[in-house]
Coordinates of C-alpha atoms in Angstrom, one line a residue:
Chain O
M39 CA 19.8 -0.7 20.6
L40 CA 16.4 0.5 19.3
L41 CA 17.5 4.1 20.1
W42 CA 19.8 4.0 17.1
P43 CA 17.1 3.7 14.4
A44 CA 14.6 5.6 16.6
A45 CA 17.0 8.6 16.5
T46 CA 16.7 8.7 12.7
V47 CA 12.9 8.5 13.1
Y48 CA 13.1 11.5 15.6
H49 CA 15.3 13.5 13.2
D50 CA 13.0 12.8 10.2
T51 CA 10.0 13.9 12.4
A52 CA 11.8 17.0 13.6
W53 CA 12.5 18.0 10.0
A54 CA 8.9 17.4 9.0
M55 CA 7.7 19.5 11.9
H56 CA 10.2 22.3 11.0
V57 CA 8.9 22.4 7.4
W58 CA 5.3 22.4 8.6
T59 CA 6.1 25.2 11.1
R60 CA 7.8 27.3 8.4
L61 CA 4.8 26.8 6.1
R62 CA 2.4 28.0 8.8
Q63 CA 4.6 30.9 9.8
T64 CA 4.7 32.1 6.2
H65 CA 0.9 31.3 5.6
R66 CA 1.8 29.1 2.6
A67 CA 0.3 25.9 1.4
A68 CA 2.4 22.8 0.8
P69 CA 4.5 23.1 -2.3
D70 CA 2.7 20.2 -4.1
S71 CA -0.7 21.7 -3.2
A72 CA 0.3 25.1 -4.6
D73 CA 1.5 23.4 -7.8
D74 CA -1.7 21.4 -8.0
A75 CA -3.8 24.5 -7.6
T76 CA -1.8 26.3 -10.3
N77 CA -2.2 23.4 -12.7
R78 CA -5.9 22.9 -12.0
A79 CA -6.6 26.6 -12.5
L80 CA -6.5 25.7 -16.3
I81 CA -9.2 23.1 -16.1
P82 CA -12.1 25.5 -17.0
Y83 CA -10.4 26.1 -20.3
L84 CA -9.8 22.4 -21.1
P85 CA -12.1 19.8 -22.5
R86 CA -13.5 17.4 -19.8
E87 CA -11.6 14.4 -21.2
G88 CA -9.4 13.3 -24.1
P89 CA -5.8 14.1 -25.0
I90 CA -4.0 17.3 -24.3
G91 CA -0.7 18.2 -25.9
F92 CA 2.2 18.9 -23.7
S93 CA 5.5 20.6 -24.6
V94 CA 8.4 21.9 -22.6
A95 CA 9.9 25.1 -23.9
S96 CA 13.5 24.3 -23.1
V97 CA 16.9 23.6 -24.5
G98 CA 18.1 20.0 -24.7
A99 CA 16.5 17.0 -26.4
R100 CA 16.3 14.6 -23.5
P101 CA 13.7 15.2 -20.9
S102 CA 15.4 15.7 -17.5
A103 CA 14.1 14.3 -14.2
D104 CA 12.6 17.7 -13.5
Q105 CA 10.7 17.7 -16.8
L106 CA 9.5 14.2 -16.1
R107 CA 8.2 15.3 -12.7
I108 CA 6.5 18.3 -14.2
E109 CA 4.8 16.2 -16.8
Q110 CA 3.7 13.5 -14.4
F111 CA 2.4 16.1 -11.8
L112 CA 0.4 17.8 -14.6
Q113 CA -1.1 14.4 -15.5
Y114 CA -2.0 13.9 -11.9
S115 CA -3.6 17.4 -11.6
L116 CA -5.4 17.2 -14.9
A117 CA -6.7 13.6 -14.8
P118 CA -8.8 12.2 -16.4
R119 CA -7.5 14.2 -19.4
L120 CA -4.6 12.4 -21.0
L121 CA -1.3 14.4 -21.4
V122 CA 0.6 13.4 -24.5
L123 CA 4.1 14.7 -25.3
S124 CA 3.1 16.3 -28.6
T125 CA 2.1 19.7 -30.1
N126 CA -0.2 18.0 -32.6
Q127 CA -3.3 18.4 -30.4
A128 CA -6.2 20.9 -30.4
F129 CA -5.0 22.1 -26.9
V130 CA -1.4 22.2 -25.9
L131 CA 0.0 23.0 -22.5
E132 CA 3.4 24.5 -22.5
Y133 CA 5.8 24.6 -19.6
V134 CA 8.2 27.4 -20.1
A135 CA 11.5 26.5 -18.5
P136 CA 13.8 29.3 -17.3
D137 CA 16.3 28.7 -20.1
A138 CA 13.6 28.6 -22.8
S139 CA 14.5 30.3 -26.1
V140 CA 11.6 29.1 -28.2
S141 CA 8.0 28.9 -27.3
L142 CA 4.5 28.3 -29.0
A143 CA 3.9 31.9 -28.3
H144 CA 6.0 32.6 -31.4
D145 CA 4.2 30.0 -33.5
P146 CA 1.3 31.5 -35.6
T147 CA -0.6 28.2 -35.6
F148 CA -1.3 28.5 -31.9
A149 CA -3.2 31.1 -29.9
L150 CA -2.7 31.7 -26.2
V151 CA -5.8 30.7 -24.2
A152 CA -4.7 31.1 -20.6
S153 CA -1.7 31.0 -18.4
S154 CA -1.3 29.9 -14.8
G155 CA 1.6 30.7 -12.5
D156 CA 4.9 31.9 -14.0
R157 CA 5.6 28.9 -16.2
L158 CA 2.4 27.2 -17.5
R159 CA 0.6 28.4 -20.6
L160 CA -2.3 26.9 -22.5
F161 CA -2.5 27.2 -26.3
R162 CA -5.2 26.3 -28.7
R163 CA -4.4 25.3 -32.2
V164 CA -6.0 28.0 -34.6
R165 CA -4.9 26.5 -37.9
R166 CA -3.1 23.4 -39.2
Chain J
M90 CA -26.6 11.4 5.3
T91 CA -26.4 10.5 1.6
I92 CA -26.4 7.0 0.2
G93 CA -22.8 7.6 -0.8
T94 CA -21.7 8.3 2.8
V95 CA -23.5 5.1 3.9
A96 CA -21.7 3.1 1.1
A97 CA -18.4 4.6 2.2
C98 CA -19.0 3.5 5.8
L99 CA -20.5 0.0 5.2
P100 CA -17.1 -1.7 4.8
L101 CA -16.1 -0.4 8.2
V102 CA -19.3 -1.9 9.7
A103 CA -18.6 -5.1 7.8
A104 CA -15.1 -5.2 9.2
L105 CA -16.4 -4.9 12.8
L106 CA -18.8 -7.8 12.1
F107 CA -16.1 -9.8 10.3
A108 CA -13.8 -9.3 13.3
R109 CA -16.5 -10.7 15.5
V110 CA -16.9 -13.7 13.1
L111 CA -13.1 -14.3 13.2
E112 CA -12.6 -13.9 16.9
R113 CA -15.3 -14.6 19.5
D114 CA -13.1 -13.6 22.4
W115 CA -12.8 -9.7 22.8
R116 CA -9.2 -10.2 23.9
G117 CA -8.4 -11.5 20.4
W118 CA -9.7 -8.4 18.8
G119 CA -6.2 -6.8 18.6
V120 CA -5.5 -9.4 15.9
A121 CA -9.0 -9.9 14.4
L122 CA -9.9 -6.2 14.0
P123 CA -6.9 -5.0 11.9
A124 CA -7.0 -8.2 9.9
A125 CA -10.7 -7.6 9.2
L126 CA -10.3 -3.9 8.5
G127 CA -7.6 -4.7 5.9
A128 CA -9.7 -7.5 4.5
M129 CA -12.8 -5.4 4.0
A130 CA -10.8 -2.4 2.6
G131 CA -9.3 -4.8 0.0
L132 CA -12.6 -6.4 -0.7
S133 CA -14.3 -3.0 -1.1
S134 CA -11.7 -2.3 -3.8
V135 CA -12.4 -5.7 -5.5
V136 CA -16.1 -5.1 -5.5
F137 CA -15.8 -1.6 -6.8
W138 CA -13.4 -2.6 -9.5
L139 CA -15.9 -5.2 -10.8
L140 CA -18.6 -2.6 -10.8
L141 CA -16.3 0.0 -12.6
V142 CA -15.8 -2.4 -15.5
A143 CA -19.5 -3.6 -15.5
P144 CA -21.8 -1.9 -18.0
I145 CA -23.2 0.8 -15.5
E146 CA -23.6 4.1 -17.1
S147 CA -24.3 6.4 -14.2
R148 CA -22.5 7.4 -11.1
A149 CA -25.6 7.2 -8.9
H150 CA -26.3 3.6 -10.1
L151 CA -22.7 2.7 -9.3
V152 CA -23.0 4.0 -5.8
A153 CA -26.4 2.4 -5.2
I154 CA -25.3 -1.0 -6.5
D155 CA -22.1 -0.9 -4.4
A156 CA -24.1 0.1 -1.3
T157 CA -26.6 -2.7 -1.9
A158 CA -23.8 -5.2 -2.3
W159 CA -22.2 -4.1 1.0
M160 CA -25.6 -4.1 2.8
G161 CA -26.0 -7.7 1.7
L162 CA -22.5 -8.7 2.9
T163 CA -23.0 -6.8 6.2
M164 CA -26.3 -8.7 6.8
V165 CA -24.6 -12.0 6.1
L166 CA -21.8 -11.1 8.5
A167 CA -24.3 -9.8 11.1
W168 CA -26.1 -13.1 11.0
R169 CA -22.8 -15.1 11.4
A170 CA -21.7 -12.8 14.2
F171 CA -25.1 -13.1 15.8
V172 CA -25.0 -16.9 15.7
R173 CA -21.4 -16.8 17.0
G174 CA -22.5 -14.4 19.7
A175 CA -25.3 -16.7 20.8
S176 CA -22.9 -19.7 21.0
L177 CA -20.4 -17.5 22.9
R178 CA -23.0 -16.6 25.5
A179 CA -23.8 -20.3 25.9
D180 CA -20.0 -21.0 26.3
R181 CA -19.6 -18.2 28.8
D182 CA -22.6 -19.4 30.9
S183 CA -21.1 -22.8 31.2
A184 CA -17.5 -21.5 31.7
P185 CA -16.0 -21.4 35.2
V186 CA -16.0 -18.0 36.8
P187 CA -12.5 -16.6 36.9
M188 CA -10.9 -15.8 40.3
S189 CA -11.0 -12.1 41.1
G190 CA -7.8 -10.3 42.1
V191 CA -5.3 -7.7 40.9
R192 CA -2.5 -9.0 38.7
R193 CA 0.8 -7.2 38.9
V194 CA 2.1 -6.0 35.5
P195 CA 5.7 -7.0 35.1
V196 CA 8.4 -4.3 34.8
G197 CA 9.3 -5.6 31.3
V198 CA 5.8 -4.9 30.1
W199 CA 5.9 -1.4 31.5
L200 CA 9.2 -0.6 29.8
A201 CA 8.2 -2.0 26.4
A202 CA 4.8 -0.4 26.5
T203 CA 6.4 3.0 27.5
L204 CA 8.9 2.7 24.6
A205 CA 6.2 1.7 22.1
L206 CA 3.9 4.5 23.2
A207 CA 6.6 7.1 23.0
L208 CA 7.5 6.0 19.5
A209 CA 3.8 5.9 18.6
A210 CA 3.5 9.5 19.7
V211 CA 6.5 10.5 17.5
A212 CA 4.9 8.5 14.6
L213 CA 1.6 10.4 15.1
V214 CA 3.5 13.7 14.9
R215 CA 5.2 12.6 11.7
V216 CA 1.9 11.5 10.1
A217 CA 0.4 14.9 11.0
A218 CA 3.4 16.9 9.8
S219 CA 3.7 14.9 6.5
A220 CA 0.0 15.3 5.9
A221 CA 0.5 19.0 6.0
T222 CA 3.8 19.2 4.0
L223 CA 3.2 16.3 1.6
P224 CA -0.6 16.0 1.3
H225 CA -0.4 14.4 -2.1
G226 CA 2.3 12.0 -1.0
E227 CA 5.7 11.4 -2.6
W228 CA 6.4 11.2 -6.3
D229 CA 5.3 7.6 -6.9
A230 CA 2.3 8.1 -4.7
W231 CA 0.8 10.9 -6.9
A232 CA 2.2 9.7 -10.2
M233 CA 1.2 6.0 -9.9
W234 CA -1.6 5.6 -7.3
N235 CA -3.4 8.9 -6.6
A236 CA -3.3 9.9 -10.3
R237 CA -5.1 6.7 -11.2
A238 CA -7.5 7.3 -8.4
R239 CA -8.2 10.8 -9.7
A240 CA -8.6 9.5 -13.3
I241 CA -11.1 6.9 -12.0
A242 CA -13.0 9.2 -9.7
I243 CA -13.4 12.1 -12.1
G244 CA -13.4 10.1 -15.4
Y245 CA -16.1 7.6 -14.5
P246 CA -17.9 6.2 -16.5
S247 CA -16.1 6.6 -19.8
A248 CA -12.9 8.6 -19.6
W249 CA -10.9 6.8 -17.0
R250 CA -9.9 3.6 -18.8
P251 CA -7.7 5.0 -21.6
V252 CA -6.0 7.4 -19.2
V253 CA -5.2 4.7 -16.5
H254 CA -3.9 2.5 -19.3
A255 CA -1.7 5.2 -20.7
M256 CA -0.1 6.2 -17.3
P257 CA 3.4 5.0 -16.4
H258 CA 3.5 1.2 -15.5
P259 CA 0.0 0.2 -16.9
D260 CA 0.5 -3.3 -15.5
Y261 CA 0.4 -2.1 -11.8
P262 CA -2.7 -3.5 -10.2
L263 CA -5.3 -1.2 -8.7
L264 CA -6.3 -2.0 -5.1
L265 CA -5.1 1.4 -3.8
P266 CA -6.3 3.6 -6.6
V267 CA -9.8 1.9 -6.7
L268 CA -10.0 2.1 -2.8
I269 CA -9.3 5.8 -2.8
A270 CA -11.5 6.5 -5.9
R271 CA -14.4 4.6 -4.2
F272 CA -14.2 6.9 -1.2
W273 CA -14.1 10.0 -3.5
I274 CA -17.1 8.8 -5.6
D275 CA -19.1 7.8 -2.6
L276 CA -18.4 11.1 -0.7
G277 CA -19.0 13.1 -3.9
R278 CA -15.8 15.1 -3.6
E279 CA -12.1 14.6 -4.0
T280 CA -10.0 15.3 -1.0
V281 CA -6.4 14.5 -0.1
A282 CA -7.6 13.5 3.4
V283 CA -8.6 10.1 1.9
P284 CA -5.2 8.9 0.6
I285 CA -3.6 10.3 3.8
A286 CA -6.1 8.4 6.0
V287 CA -5.8 5.2 3.9
A288 CA -2.0 5.3 4.2
A289 CA -2.0 6.1 7.9
A290 CA -4.6 3.3 8.6
F291 CA -2.6 0.7 6.7
G292 CA 0.5 1.7 8.6
A293 CA -1.2 1.6 12.0
A294 CA -3.0 -1.6 11.2
T295 CA 0.4 -3.2 10.4
V296 CA 1.9 -2.3 13.7
V297 CA -1.2 -3.3 15.8
L298 CA -1.6 -6.6 13.9
A299 CA 2.0 -7.6 14.3
A300 CA 2.2 -6.5 18.0
C301 CA -1.1 -8.2 19.1
S302 CA -0.3 -11.4 17.2
V303 CA 3.1 -11.7 18.8
G304 CA 1.7 -10.6 22.2
R305 CA -1.0 -13.2 22.1
R306 CA 1.6 -16.0 21.5
H307 CA 4.4 -14.7 23.7
G308 CA 3.0 -12.3 26.2
A309 CA 2.4 -8.6 26.4
A310 CA 6.1 -7.5 26.8
R311 CA 7.1 -9.0 23.5
G312 CA 3.9 -7.7 21.8
W313 CA 4.8 -4.1 22.9
L314 CA 8.4 -4.7 21.8
T315 CA 7.2 -5.7 18.4
A316 CA 5.2 -2.5 18.1
A317 CA 8.3 -0.5 19.3
I318 CA 10.6 -2.2 16.8
L319 CA 8.2 -1.4 13.8
L320 CA 7.7 2.2 15.0
A321 CA 11.4 2.7 15.3
S322 CA 11.9 1.8 11.6
P323 CA 12.7 5.0 9.6
A324 CA 12.0 3.3 6.2
F325 CA 8.7 1.9 7.3
L326 CA 7.4 5.3 8.6
T327 CA 8.7 7.1 5.6
A328 CA 6.9 4.7 3.2
A329 CA 3.7 5.0 5.3
V330 CA 3.6 8.8 5.2
S331 CA 4.6 8.8 1.6
Q332 CA 1.4 7.0 0.6
Y333 CA 3.2 4.3 -1.3
A334 CA 1.5 1.0 -2.0
D335 CA 4.4 -0.9 -0.3
V336 CA 2.9 -0.5 3.2
P337 CA -0.5 -2.0 2.2
L338 CA 1.4 -4.8 0.5
A339 CA 3.4 -5.3 3.7
F340 CA 0.2 -5.3 5.6
Y341 CA -1.4 -8.0 3.5
W342 CA 1.6 -10.3 3.6
L343 CA 1.8 -9.9 7.4
A344 CA -2.0 -10.5 7.7
A345 CA -1.6 -13.7 5.6
F346 CA 1.0 -15.1 8.0
V347 CA -0.9 -14.0 11.1
A348 CA -4.1 -15.6 9.7
C349 CA -2.1 -18.7 9.0
D350 CA -0.9 -18.7 12.6
Q351 CA -4.5 -18.3 13.8
A352 CA -5.8 -21.0 11.6
M353 CA -3.2 -23.5 12.7
R354 CA -3.6 -22.6 16.4
S355 CA -7.3 -22.1 16.7
R356 CA -8.3 -24.7 14.1
R357 CA -11.1 -22.4 12.9
P358 CA -11.3 -22.8 9.1
I359 CA -12.5 -19.2 8.6
W360 CA -8.9 -18.1 9.2
W361 CA -7.9 -20.1 6.1
A362 CA -10.2 -17.9 4.1
A363 CA -8.5 -14.9 5.6
V364 CA -5.1 -16.4 4.5
G365 CA -6.4 -16.8 0.9
L366 CA -8.0 -13.3 0.9
S367 CA -4.9 -11.6 2.3
L368 CA -2.4 -13.2 -0.1
T369 CA -4.6 -12.5 -3.2
L370 CA -5.3 -8.9 -2.0
A371 CA -1.5 -8.5 -1.9
A372 CA -1.4 -9.6 -5.6
W373 CA -4.2 -7.0 -6.2
T374 CA -2.0 -4.3 -4.6
K375 CA 1.4 -4.8 -6.3
D376 CA 2.9 -7.3 -8.8
E377 CA 5.3 -8.6 -6.1
G378 CA 2.1 -10.1 -4.5
I379 CA 1.7 -12.6 -7.3
A380 CA 5.2 -14.0 -6.6
M381 CA 4.5 -14.2 -2.9
L382 CA 1.1 -15.9 -3.6
L383 CA 2.8 -18.7 -5.6
L384 CA 5.6 -19.0 -3.0
A385 CA 3.1 -19.2 -0.1
V386 CA 0.8 -21.7 -1.9
V387 CA 3.8 -24.0 -2.6
T388 CA 5.2 -23.6 1.0
L389 CA 1.7 -24.2 2.5
G390 CA 1.2 -27.2 0.3
V391 CA 4.5 -28.8 1.4
C392 CA 3.7 -28.0 5.1
M393 CA 0.2 -29.5 4.9
G394 CA 1.4 -32.5 3.0
G395 CA 1.4 -34.8 6.1
S396 CA -2.1 -33.8 7.4
R397 CA -5.3 -35.9 6.9
A398 CA -6.7 -35.7 3.4
S399 CA -10.2 -34.6 4.6
G400 CA -8.8 -31.8 6.8
R401 CA -6.5 -30.8 4.0
M402 CA -9.4 -30.5 1.5
A403 CA -11.5 -28.5 3.8
R404 CA -8.5 -26.0 4.4
V405 CA -7.9 -25.8 0.7
A406 CA -11.6 -25.1 0.1
W407 CA -11.7 -22.3 2.7
F408 CA -8.4 -20.9 1.2
A409 CA -9.9 -20.9 -2.3
A410 CA -13.1 -19.3 -1.2
G411 CA -11.2 -16.5 0.4
A412 CA -8.9 -16.1 -2.6
L413 CA -11.6 -16.1 -5.2
P414 CA -12.7 -12.4 -5.1
A415 CA -9.2 -10.9 -5.5
V416 CA -8.2 -13.6 -8.1
V417 CA -11.2 -12.5 -10.2
A418 CA -10.2 -8.9 -9.8
V419 CA -6.6 -9.6 -10.8
A420 CA -7.6 -11.8 -13.8
S421 CA -10.2 -9.4 -15.1
F422 CA -7.7 -6.5 -14.8
R423 CA -5.0 -8.5 -16.7
Y424 CA -7.7 -9.4 -19.4
L425 CA -9.4 -6.0 -19.7
M426 CA -6.4 -3.8 -19.4
P427 CA -3.2 -5.7 -20.5
G428 CA -0.2 -3.6 -20.2
P429 CA 3.5 -4.1 -20.9
S430 CA 5.7 -4.7 -17.9
Y431 CA 8.7 -2.4 -17.5
L432 CA 10.9 -5.4 -16.6
F433 CA 9.8 -7.8 -19.4
S434 CA 9.1 -5.5 -22.3
H435 CA 12.7 -5.3 -23.7
L436 CA 14.0 -8.6 -22.4
S437 CA 16.0 -11.0 -24.5
F438 CA 17.5 -14.4 -23.6
A439 CA 21.0 -13.0 -24.5
D440 CA 20.5 -10.1 -22.0
V441 CA 19.6 -12.6 -19.2
I442 CA 22.7 -14.7 -19.8
A443 CA 24.9 -11.6 -20.0
R444 CA 23.5 -10.4 -16.7
V445 CA 24.0 -13.7 -14.9
R446 CA 27.6 -13.7 -15.9
S447 CA 28.2 -10.2 -14.8
L448 CA 29.9 -10.5 -11.3
A449 CA 29.6 -6.6 -11.0
R450 CA 25.8 -7.0 -11.1
W451 CA 25.8 -9.7 -8.4
R452 CA 28.0 -7.5 -6.2
T453 CA 25.9 -4.3 -6.9
V454 CA 22.6 -6.2 -6.0
A455 CA 24.1 -7.8 -2.9
E456 CA 25.6 -4.5 -1.6
A457 CA 22.3 -2.6 -2.2
M458 CA 20.1 -5.2 -0.7
G459 CA 22.4 -6.1 2.2
G460 CA 23.0 -2.4 3.0
E461 CA 19.2 -1.8 3.1
I462 CA 18.6 -4.8 5.3
W463 CA 21.3 -3.5 7.7
L464 CA 20.2 0.1 7.7
G465 CA 16.5 0.3 6.8
G466 CA 16.7 4.0 6.5
A467 CA 18.7 4.5 9.8
A468 CA 22.1 6.1 10.0
R469 CA 24.0 3.2 11.7
I470 CA 21.8 0.1 12.2
G471 CA 18.3 -0.6 11.3
I472 CA 15.6 -2.7 13.0
L473 CA 16.1 -5.9 11.1
P474 CA 19.6 -6.7 12.6
I475 CA 18.4 -5.5 16.0
T476 CA 15.3 -7.8 15.8
A477 CA 17.7 -10.7 14.7
V478 CA 19.8 -10.0 17.8
V479 CA 16.7 -9.9 20.0
A480 CA 15.5 -13.2 18.5
V481 CA 18.9 -14.9 19.2
A482 CA 18.9 -13.6 22.7
L483 CA 15.5 -15.0 23.3
G484 CA 16.7 -18.5 22.4
R485 CA 15.3 -21.3 20.4
P486 CA 11.7 -22.2 20.6
R487 CA 10.4 -25.3 22.4
H488 CA 8.1 -26.0 19.3
W489 CA 8.7 -24.5 15.9
P490 CA 5.4 -22.8 15.1
S491 CA 4.4 -23.9 11.7
A492 CA 3.1 -20.5 10.5
G493 CA 6.3 -19.0 11.6
V494 CA 8.3 -21.5 9.5
V495 CA 6.0 -20.8 6.5
A496 CA 6.5 -17.0 7.0
A497 CA 10.3 -17.5 7.3
V498 CA 10.4 -19.5 4.1
C499 CA 8.2 -17.1 2.2
V500 CA 10.1 -14.0 3.4
A501 CA 13.5 -15.6 2.5
G502 CA 12.1 -16.8 -0.8
M503 CA 10.7 -13.3 -1.6
L504 CA 14.1 -11.8 -0.9
A505 CA 15.6 -14.2 -3.3
I506 CA 13.0 -13.4 -5.9
D507 CA 13.6 -9.7 -5.5
A508 CA 17.3 -10.2 -5.8
G509 CA 16.8 -12.3 -8.9
V510 CA 14.5 -9.7 -10.5
Y511 CA 17.2 -7.0 -10.0
L512 CA 19.9 -9.3 -11.2
L513 CA 18.2 -10.7 -14.3
L514 CA 15.5 -8.3 -15.4
S515 CA 16.5 -4.8 -14.5
P516 CA 17.7 -2.9 -17.7
N517 CA 19.1 0.0 -15.6
L518 CA 20.3 -1.7 -12.4
V519 CA 21.8 1.3 -10.5
W520 CA 18.9 3.5 -11.0
H521 CA 16.4 0.7 -10.4
L522 CA 18.1 -0.2 -7.1
S523 CA 18.5 3.5 -6.0
T524 CA 14.8 4.1 -6.5
S525 CA 13.2 0.9 -5.2
V526 CA 15.4 -1.3 -2.9
D527 CA 14.3 0.6 0.2
R528 CA 10.7 -0.1 -0.6
V529 CA 11.4 -3.8 -1.5
I530 CA 12.8 -4.2 2.0
V531 CA 10.0 -2.3 3.7
Q532 CA 7.4 -4.6 2.0
L533 CA 9.1 -7.6 3.9
T534 CA 10.0 -5.8 7.1
P535 CA 6.8 -6.3 9.2
A536 CA 6.6 -10.0 8.1
A537 CA 10.3 -10.5 8.9
V538 CA 10.0 -8.8 12.3
W539 CA 6.8 -10.9 13.1
T540 CA 8.6 -14.0 11.9
L541 CA 11.7 -13.5 14.1
L542 CA 9.8 -12.6 17.2
T543 CA 7.2 -15.5 16.7
L544 CA 9.9 -18.1 16.1
A545 CA 12.1 -17.0 19.0
G546 CA 12.0 -18.8 22.3
P547 CA 8.8 -18.4 24.5
S548 CA 8.4 -15.5 26.9
P549 CA 7.9 -16.4 30.6
H550 CA 4.6 -14.4 30.4
A551 CA 3.2 -16.5 27.6
T552 CA -0.6 -16.6 27.1
T553 CA -2.5 -19.0 25.0

């Protein structure tokens, strides 16, 4: 009888092995490690601690599960800085979603400091 | 070797000595060593938490004070182990010499051991593959536990508290984040190897503890079978490699019941301290641990009601002594970093009444929890119904082991509490069930398997 649940364990393991093998064949890091490295590439431009603004350049008022994941993973990558969903900070990180029509890049009160990857930009407030 | 490396390793040394204090016979180390490792891992989190909130302004001082505290504890445990070792040698000198000869290992033991070792090999591959593909763990692992660990490790001494408090679910206790942060601060670098190793160690310790405890009571075949059953659980393995706190929580609950069994069988009071420590470390791991602590205290109180008052007081004193460190940690965390609970923050009496009256909610909760108990991550049938079938096939026990009864009452009570929480408190029931019911059942799975296989009839190869 144990072979029934054990078969699921085997399938889960085989899938994890498959993904691992594909990552090694393509010489790529795990997706989360790549995202973490992208996010942490901005650390030299950020203060050591304190709040950092965060905004998603996207359509739609409600944050989707994807946006929540992006925000929480950024918080994980940039800890102990505190990510706050606001543009009213000295430094603001902007995640540019594929459907973005507006961005802080068009806002004269912000200046681009650095960008990392295709989607992540760091802005500094230049005037109130 | 730096003082940080020494500090990181000292709880391991203390665990070896504590295992020696718990169990004088090397054959009992299968139970004592994982129990001691878990206890010292949890205690290292408790001590480090108290140092984190103490007015220490430098990282070097923090590491030095932590190392000093662990050296002191290690010396105390070494003294206790040395005294026990001396008494053991005296016992051994006076003990009759066992007859020599080769014992035949029964076929059942070979079969169960082969199955367990094959599943252990698969589990090992899964751990390695998941470490490579999910080094930061699943969503809740990095968002809840590892993010807090990073904030503590990088933000010490000043920046970590507001960040940890502002993270999602600020009421979640900190055993796992502080344990991981302690390693990172001691080693002087932050590496994903630490949370991966911590998760794998708790998973392995859970399997070994359950198997060796059942094996000691009912013989090697049933011990190996226990290991095979737990290793065949898809949900348990997934939770372990995902770096969730549910497997450490499951470990501490199991360790509490195993320690209770040891305390009742060996009549050595130090095991009652292990019961108290394990139950309170569970409360320092996740909020569910507080409910189980209260449930276990009431159940133990009822079970001990008929014993002599002097013996009862001694057991209570040992239990309280074991419980004290983690109780201080939980109480200081609640006092220093009070955070709103997701379940209680928007609750009104009218909501509760409406939810109780909703038959649809009752049915949704029963279907979700019943389905998870039946499947446990498997496609057709999970390990819990299979274990129940095995337990029924093994028959009724000659004597009802008291610790098994305590565990059965606590596991059933905890299931009822979980169902009640979903039913009464959850504001978004379907989402809440879909994201957590698998983990709620995983928390109870090792204790449930251990309970069923401990309570079921004796094996013909029983050892005492």
